[in-house]
């Protein structure tokens, strides 16, 4: 099983550690230079009894995918990545997935500790949206642009709570932010322009700790940000 995230992992900009239960068999996604990638869903139980159901993209070369079965426990490290997809209205929709870089099946009888941790080091690419909830909690929504290899960028929505939300509310586009937390999933209903209502799942980083480093990427502008995550 992969080790717990440490501060020296910040240099990697985007690192995810999850250990959870396979909820769906791998389905073919795409091929890159002769290497095929597959999608599956992994559930990570929370202490509350609920669970986060996360999409995972994994290479055929990493595990014997034909041997996987629903109910097995899988441990993996990777990155939280994004890409844009055209939705029903012709608009861009942000799609998020955990891209596995290393994975292993936890065999029956082995010690299991469910994990859901993420560390991101990126730049704010949309003005934070701060709001109080009806119950009095403070929330701030932030979109982070996280650079990776080959001049690509992942756009990751994050949600901050309490004093972190209040502190981040005045942050500017282009400021560098480092966050640690977990990837959470939540179901909701969305009304389409046709009047039809569809069920969807949103993914975001629930932040437990954060820092604004003082560095600023002046090249980032709000119009360069991705499509909606809804």
C-alpha angles and dihedrals in degrees: 000000000000119000125255115273115269132195092253086067089072089088088069091062094209123038131156130190119189135165116183150124123294108240102176137027118252115276122198113259112169146317128242119189092335095314116115123214128202136198127225137161124245124192121210114194117227125217088249092064094253121107140219112231107205132188114234129194114204136176122243086231095060100064139359092266092188089064095055119107136186111268097033118126116239129190120198146161125209144110136296104239136184140202135173124251127185109245132209091281095050092255127126116264122195113236118197130196140165105244108209119223097170129014141172137180116238106228122223110275095028119119112265128204114174111226135189113170134147135181122194132182110188149118130275107249100175128042107263116255111222122192141154118233123230087256091056100256119139119232134181124189116210131180114211126200108210118189123221138171125310093031092290126142131204119211110212125185115219133186123209128196139209116336091001089057092048093046094049095046094089096045119128131229108268097030115134115243130184117199137180123195143099135291110249131192126207131181123224141160121247125199113223125212087254090063092250118131119220132188116237140171123229124203126203141151113261101210121221097173135010145174133198105213100201093243117123132202101210092186092070115097128178093242089062092063122112133256124285119293090214 
